[in-house]
Amino acid sequence: MDRQGDPNEQGFLGSHDHTHCKAEVALRVIQGRWKLLILRELIQAVRRFSDLHKALPGVSQKVLTAQLRELEADGVLSRTIHPEVPPRVDYALTDLGRELLPVLDGLHAWGERIGSPRTADRTITAPVAGSRPTA
Amino acid sequence: MDRQGDPNEQGFLGSHDHTHCKAEVALRVIQGRWKLLILRELIQAVRRFSDLHKALPGVSQKVLTAQLRELEADGVLSRTIHPEVPPRVDYALTDLGRELLPVLDGLHAWGERIGSPRTADRTITAPVAGSRPTA
DNA sequence: CTGAATCCGACGAGATACTG
DNA sequence: CAGTATCTCGTCGGATTCAG
């Protein structure tokens, strides 16, 4: 019974390419100090630049702009410019961005299982080790 | 029927804390030039340091060691030292590390939907914009 | 209001040499 | 074999200033 399709081809596990896999691509997209926070804001509603700036204490305009542009370039969110005299720009999740949410949720769920990193047990599981090949 | 628990508490979407959420914690763990590749190698089998070094062309010992140590500190993998004369160290996924795999798979699946970033359409969806609040 | 431009410090990661 | 120790460089993010 030869299954020439894909026995255990589940994506990440099945990609035995020695180079970068698609998971890295996805990772790069959400990579950034404020990307996750931005996405989380846009889940709730369409936001203006000033809304995001206020909702994300500590971010500078430069970085916020940069990360928004990257997310836009990656198709995660859309940028709508209202050509009014006081400029107004709306940011909203795209369909692709919405498809990312379940993944982020999985990430969040796993993150909860961590709790406090670098404070775990440290069980070395040391074997008896009696072999000494080269004396 | 009042559910005082959590109406739409789904983790990432439900965490409206203005600070960092658990998804960022998870993200930091898998953050690193070779972390994903390392994990992918360890899915298949327990690996020795030299195995990983050979399987990951381009990585230096320093960085490989560093990222392995971080993953170990985060409880994703275990480090087993065989006190033999030619030193031998085995790296293996922990249960926590294995629980991460489905998440990485989701990440990979989403990454496939990207394809070629920065080459998408660029539809600005410009509104008619007739309002001029401050003339 | 939204954003660009510049300067800066911190960190990640590569190259190389050395060690138990 | 499996690291450690330095050095360097590129990138990321923060602060500030200027502009449409």
mmCIF file of N, CA and C in Angstrom, chain B residues 13-75:
data_model
loop_
_atom_site.group_PDB
_atom_site.id
_atom_site.type_symbol
_atom_site.label_atom_id
_atom_site.label_comp_id
_atom_site.label_asym_id
_atom_site.label_seq_id
_atom_site.Cartn_x
_atom_site.Cartn_y
_atom_site.Cartn_z
ATOM 1 N N LEU B 13 -7.006 36.502 22.032
ATOM 2 C CA LEU B 13 -8.022 37.519 21.783
ATOM 3 C C LEU B 13 -8.589 38.063 23.073
ATOM 4 N N GLY B 14 -8.557 37.240 24.092
ATOM 5 C CA GLY B 14 -9.165 37.651 25.349
ATOM 6 C C GLY B 14 -8.243 38.445 26.244
ATOM 7 N N SER B 15 -6.986 38.423 25.947
ATOM 8 C CA SER B 15 -6.052 39.132 26.815
ATOM 9 C C SER B 15 -5.969 40.596 26.411
ATOM 10 N N HIS B 16 -6.777 41.393 27.056
ATOM 11 C CA HIS B 16 -6.779 42.817 26.701
ATOM 12 C C HIS B 16 -5.856 43.601 27.604
ATOM 13 N N ASP B 17 -4.870 42.946 28.086
ATOM 14 C CA ASP B 17 -3.872 43.654 28.888
ATOM 15 C C ASP B 17 -3.031 44.505 27.936
ATOM 16 N N HIS B 18 -2.774 45.706 28.364
ATOM 17 C CA HIS B 18 -2.031 46.585 27.468
ATOM 18 C C HIS B 18 -0.551 46.228 27.445
ATOM 19 N N THR B 19 -0.152 45.334 28.327
ATOM 20 C CA THR B 19 1.242 44.907 28.307
ATOM 21 C C THR B 19 1.389 43.666 27.431
ATOM 22 N N HIS B 20 2.472 42.970 27.584
ATOM 23 C CA HIS B 20 2.722 41.809 26.751
ATOM 24 C C HIS B 20 1.840 40.643 27.172
ATOM 25 N N CYS B 21 1.383 39.870 26.178
ATOM 26 C CA CYS B 21 0.560 38.721 26.466
ATOM 27 C C CYS B 21 1.406 37.460 26.365
ATOM 28 N N LYS B 22 0.785 36.329 26.683
ATOM 29 C CA LYS B 22 1.506 35.067 26.687
ATOM 30 C C LYS B 22 1.981 34.637 25.295
ATOM 31 N N ALA B 23 1.307 35.141 24.289
ATOM 32 C CA ALA B 23 1.738 34.808 22.935
ATOM 33 C C ALA B 23 3.136 35.352 22.670
ATOM 34 N N GLU B 24 3.445 36.475 23.293
ATOM 35 C CA GLU B 24 4.786 37.040 23.129
ATOM 36 C C GLU B 24 5.816 36.181 23.827
ATOM 37 N N VAL B 25 5.412 35.635 24.940
ATOM 38 C CA VAL B 25 6.308 34.742 25.665
ATOM 39 C C VAL B 25 6.652 33.536 24.796
ATOM 40 N N ALA B 26 5.634 32.954 24.221
ATOM 41 C CA ALA B 26 5.839 31.800 23.342
ATOM 42 C C ALA B 26 6.694 32.183 22.150
ATOM 43 N N LEU B 27 6.449 33.379 21.663
ATOM 44 C CA LEU B 27 7.181 33.858 20.496
ATOM 45 C C LEU B 27 8.661 34.001 20.811
ATOM 46 N N ARG B 28 8.946 34.505 21.984
ATOM 47 C CA ARG B 28 10.346 34.701 22.365
ATOM 48 C C ARG B 28 11.090 33.368 22.431
ATOM 49 N N VAL B 29 10.365 32.339 22.851
ATOM 50 C CA VAL B 29 10.994 31.032 23.004
ATOM 51 C C VAL B 29 11.484 30.494 21.662
ATOM 52 N N ILE B 30 10.661 30.631 20.646
ATOM 53 C CA ILE B 30 11.019 30.095 19.336
ATOM 54 C C ILE B 30 11.728 31.131 18.485
ATOM 55 N N GLN B 31 12.045 32.256 19.140
ATOM 56 C CA GLN B 31 12.739 33.328 18.469
ATOM 57 C C GLN B 31 14.206 33.008 18.358
ATOM 58 N N GLY B 32 14.725 33.068 17.187
ATOM 59 C CA GLY B 32 16.141 32.771 17.001
ATOM 60 C C GLY B 32 16.373 32.152 15.638
ATOM 61 N N ARG B 33 17.447 32.566 15.065
ATOM 62 C CA ARG B 33 17.769 32.173 13.690
ATOM 63 C C ARG B 33 17.667 30.665 13.436
ATOM 64 N N TRP B 34 17.968 29.829 14.448
ATOM 65 C CA TRP B 34 18.046 28.385 14.216
ATOM 66 C C TRP B 34 17.095 27.568 15.076
ATOM 67 N N LYS B 35 16.329 28.223 15.894
ATOM 68 C CA LYS B 35 15.460 27.505 16.835
ATOM 69 C C LYS B 35 14.489 26.564 16.132
ATOM 70 N N LEU B 36 13.825 27.077 15.128
ATOM 71 C CA LEU B 36 12.860 26.256 14.401
ATOM 72 C C LEU B 36 13.534 25.066 13.736
ATOM 73 N N LEU B 37 14.676 25.319 13.166
ATOM 74 C CA LEU B 37 15.411 24.241 12.508
ATOM 75 C C LEU B 37 15.842 23.198 13.517
ATOM 76 N N ILE B 38 16.284 23.652 14.662
ATOM 77 C CA ILE B 38 16.679 22.741 15.726
ATOM 78 C C ILE B 38 15.502 21.859 16.134
ATOM 79 N N LEU B 39 14.371 22.500 16.375
ATOM 80 C CA LEU B 39 13.186 21.759 16.788
ATOM 81 C C LEU B 39 12.779 20.754 15.723
ATOM 82 N N ARG B 40 12.880 21.163 14.486
ATOM 83 C CA ARG B 40 12.494 20.268 13.402
ATOM 84 C C ARG B 40 13.389 19.040 13.334
ATOM 85 N N GLU B 41 14.636 19.247 13.659
ATOM 86 C CA GLU B 41 15.559 18.126 13.678
ATOM 87 C C GLU B 41 15.224 17.172 14.812
ATOM 88 N N LEU B 42 14.869 17.750 15.950
ATOM 89 C CA LEU B 42 14.620 16.937 17.136
ATOM 90 C C LEU B 42 13.285 16.218 17.076
ATOM 91 N N ILE B 43 12.432 16.637 16.152
ATOM 92 C CA ILE B 43 11.164 15.921 15.993
ATOM 93 C C ILE B 43 11.455 14.500 15.544
ATOM 94 N N GLN B 44 12.354 14.398 14.595
ATOM 95 C CA GLN B 44 12.650 13.108 13.980
ATOM 96 C C GLN B 44 13.351 12.156 14.936
ATOM 97 N N ALA B 45 14.291 12.679 15.694
ATOM 98 C CA ALA B 45 15.022 11.789 16.602
ATOM 99 C C ALA B 45 15.870 12.607 17.569
ATOM 100 N N VAL B 46 16.395 11.926 18.560
ATOM 101 C CA VAL B 46 17.358 12.544 19.461
ATOM 102 C C VAL B 46 18.622 12.827 18.662
ATOM 103 N N ARG B 47 19.173 13.988 18.882
ATOM 104 C CA ARG B 47 20.364 14.360 18.115
ATOM 105 C C ARG B 47 21.523 14.728 19.031
ATOM 106 N N ARG B 48 22.689 14.482 18.536
ATOM 107 C CA ARG B 48 23.890 14.927 19.229
ATOM 108 C C ARG B 48 24.266 16.305 18.726
ATOM 109 N N PHE B 49 25.168 16.937 19.448
ATOM 110 C CA PHE B 49 25.572 18.283 19.056
ATOM 111 C C PHE B 49 26.134 18.300 17.638
ATOM 112 N N SER B 50 26.975 17.357 17.357
ATOM 113 C CA SER B 50 27.595 17.315 16.035
ATOM 114 C C SER B 50 26.565 17.015 14.950
ATOM 115 N N ASP B 51 25.554 16.244 15.308
ATOM 116 C CA ASP B 51 24.484 15.959 14.349
ATOM 117 C C ASP B 51 23.787 17.257 13.951
ATOM 118 N N LEU B 52 23.441 18.028 14.965
ATOM 119 C CA LEU B 52 22.750 19.286 14.717
ATOM 120 C C LEU B 52 23.640 20.243 13.936
ATOM 121 N N HIS B 53 24.898 20.238 14.296
ATOM 122 C CA HIS B 53 25.824 21.143 13.630
ATOM 123 C C HIS B 53 25.940 20.814 12.143
ATOM 124 N N LYS B 54 25.916 19.514 11.868
ATOM 125 C CA LYS B 54 25.991 19.104 10.465
ATOM 126 C C LYS B 54 24.666 19.336 9.744
ATOM 127 N N ALA B 55 23.582 19.149 10.477
ATOM 128 C CA ALA B 55 22.257 19.278 9.859
ATOM 129 C C ALA B 55 21.889 20.732 9.585
ATOM 130 N N LEU B 56 22.571 21.635 10.262
ATOM 131 C CA LEU B 56 22.252 23.057 10.114
ATOM 132 C C LEU B 56 23.436 23.806 9.514
ATOM 133 N N PRO B 57 23.561 23.735 8.204
ATOM 134 C CA PRO B 57 24.700 24.367 7.543
ATOM 135 C C PRO B 57 24.693 25.880 7.740
ATOM 136 N N GLY B 58 25.789 26.378 8.224
ATOM 137 C CA GLY B 58 25.906 27.822 8.379
ATOM 138 C C GLY B 58 25.904 28.280 9.812
ATOM 139 N N VAL B 59 25.481 27.418 10.712
ATOM 140 C CA VAL B 59 25.436 27.826 12.111
ATOM 141 C C VAL B 59 26.815 27.631 12.747
ATOM 142 N N SER B 60 27.161 28.559 13.618
ATOM 143 C CA SER B 60 28.437 28.439 14.316
ATOM 144 C C SER B 60 28.216 27.721 15.639
ATOM 145 N N GLN B 61 29.286 27.174 16.197
ATOM 146 C CA GLN B 61 29.147 26.472 17.472
ATOM 147 C C GLN B 61 28.599 27.386 18.545
ATOM 148 N N LYS B 62 29.074 28.593 18.542
ATOM 149 C CA LYS B 62 28.643 29.539 19.569
ATOM 150 C C LYS B 62 27.138 29.732 19.550
ATOM 151 N N VAL B 63 26.627 30.044 18.384
ATOM 152 C CA VAL B 63 25.202 30.318 18.263
ATOM 153 C C VAL B 63 24.383 29.051 18.494
ATOM 154 N N LEU B 64 24.854 27.957 17.940
ATOM 155 C CA LEU B 64 24.131 26.699 18.139
ATOM 156 C C LEU B 64 24.048 26.368 19.621
ATOM 157 N N THR B 65 25.160 26.496 20.293
ATOM 158 C CA THR B 65 25.179 26.253 21.735
ATOM 159 C C THR B 65 24.231 27.189 22.467
ATOM 160 N N ALA B 66 24.281 28.443 22.096
ATOM 161 C CA ALA B 66 23.455 29.444 22.772
ATOM 162 C C ALA B 66 21.966 29.141 22.612
ATOM 163 N N GLN B 67 21.576 28.853 21.381
ATOM 164 C CA GLN B 67 20.157 28.617 21.141
ATOM 165 C C GLN B 67 19.696 27.316 21.775
ATOM 166 N N LEU B 68 20.574 26.326 21.790
ATOM 167 C CA LEU B 68 20.221 25.075 22.462
ATOM 168 C C LEU B 68 20.031 25.323 23.956
ATOM 169 N N ARG B 69 20.908 26.132 24.520
ATOM 170 C CA ARG B 69 20.809 26.429 25.944
ATOM 171 C C ARG B 69 19.520 27.180 26.273
ATOM 172 N N GLU B 70 19.158 28.082 25.383
ATOM 173 C CA GLU B 70 17.923 28.835 25.613
ATOM 174 C C GLU B 70 16.706 27.929 25.539
ATOM 175 N N LEU B 71 16.693 27.065 24.537
ATOM 176 C CA LEU B 71 15.574 26.140 24.410
ATOM 177 C C LEU B 71 15.514 25.201 25.612
ATOM 178 N N GLU B 72 16.677 24.849 26.100
ATOM 179 C CA GLU B 72 16.717 23.997 27.285
ATOM 180 C C GLU B 72 16.178 24.753 28.499
ATOM 181 N N ALA B 73 16.611 25.992 28.644
ATOM 182 C CA ALA B 73 16.158 26.800 29.774
ATOM 183 C C ALA B 73 14.651 27.015 29.733
ATOM 184 N N ASP B 74 14.097 27.032 28.535
ATOM 185 C CA ASP B 74 12.662 27.229 28.396
ATOM 186 C C ASP B 74 11.903 25.913 28.496
ATOM 187 N N GLY B 75 12.638 24.832 28.690
ATOM 188 C CA GLY B 75 11.990 23.534 28.878
ATOM 189 C C GLY B 75 11.491 22.884 27.616
#
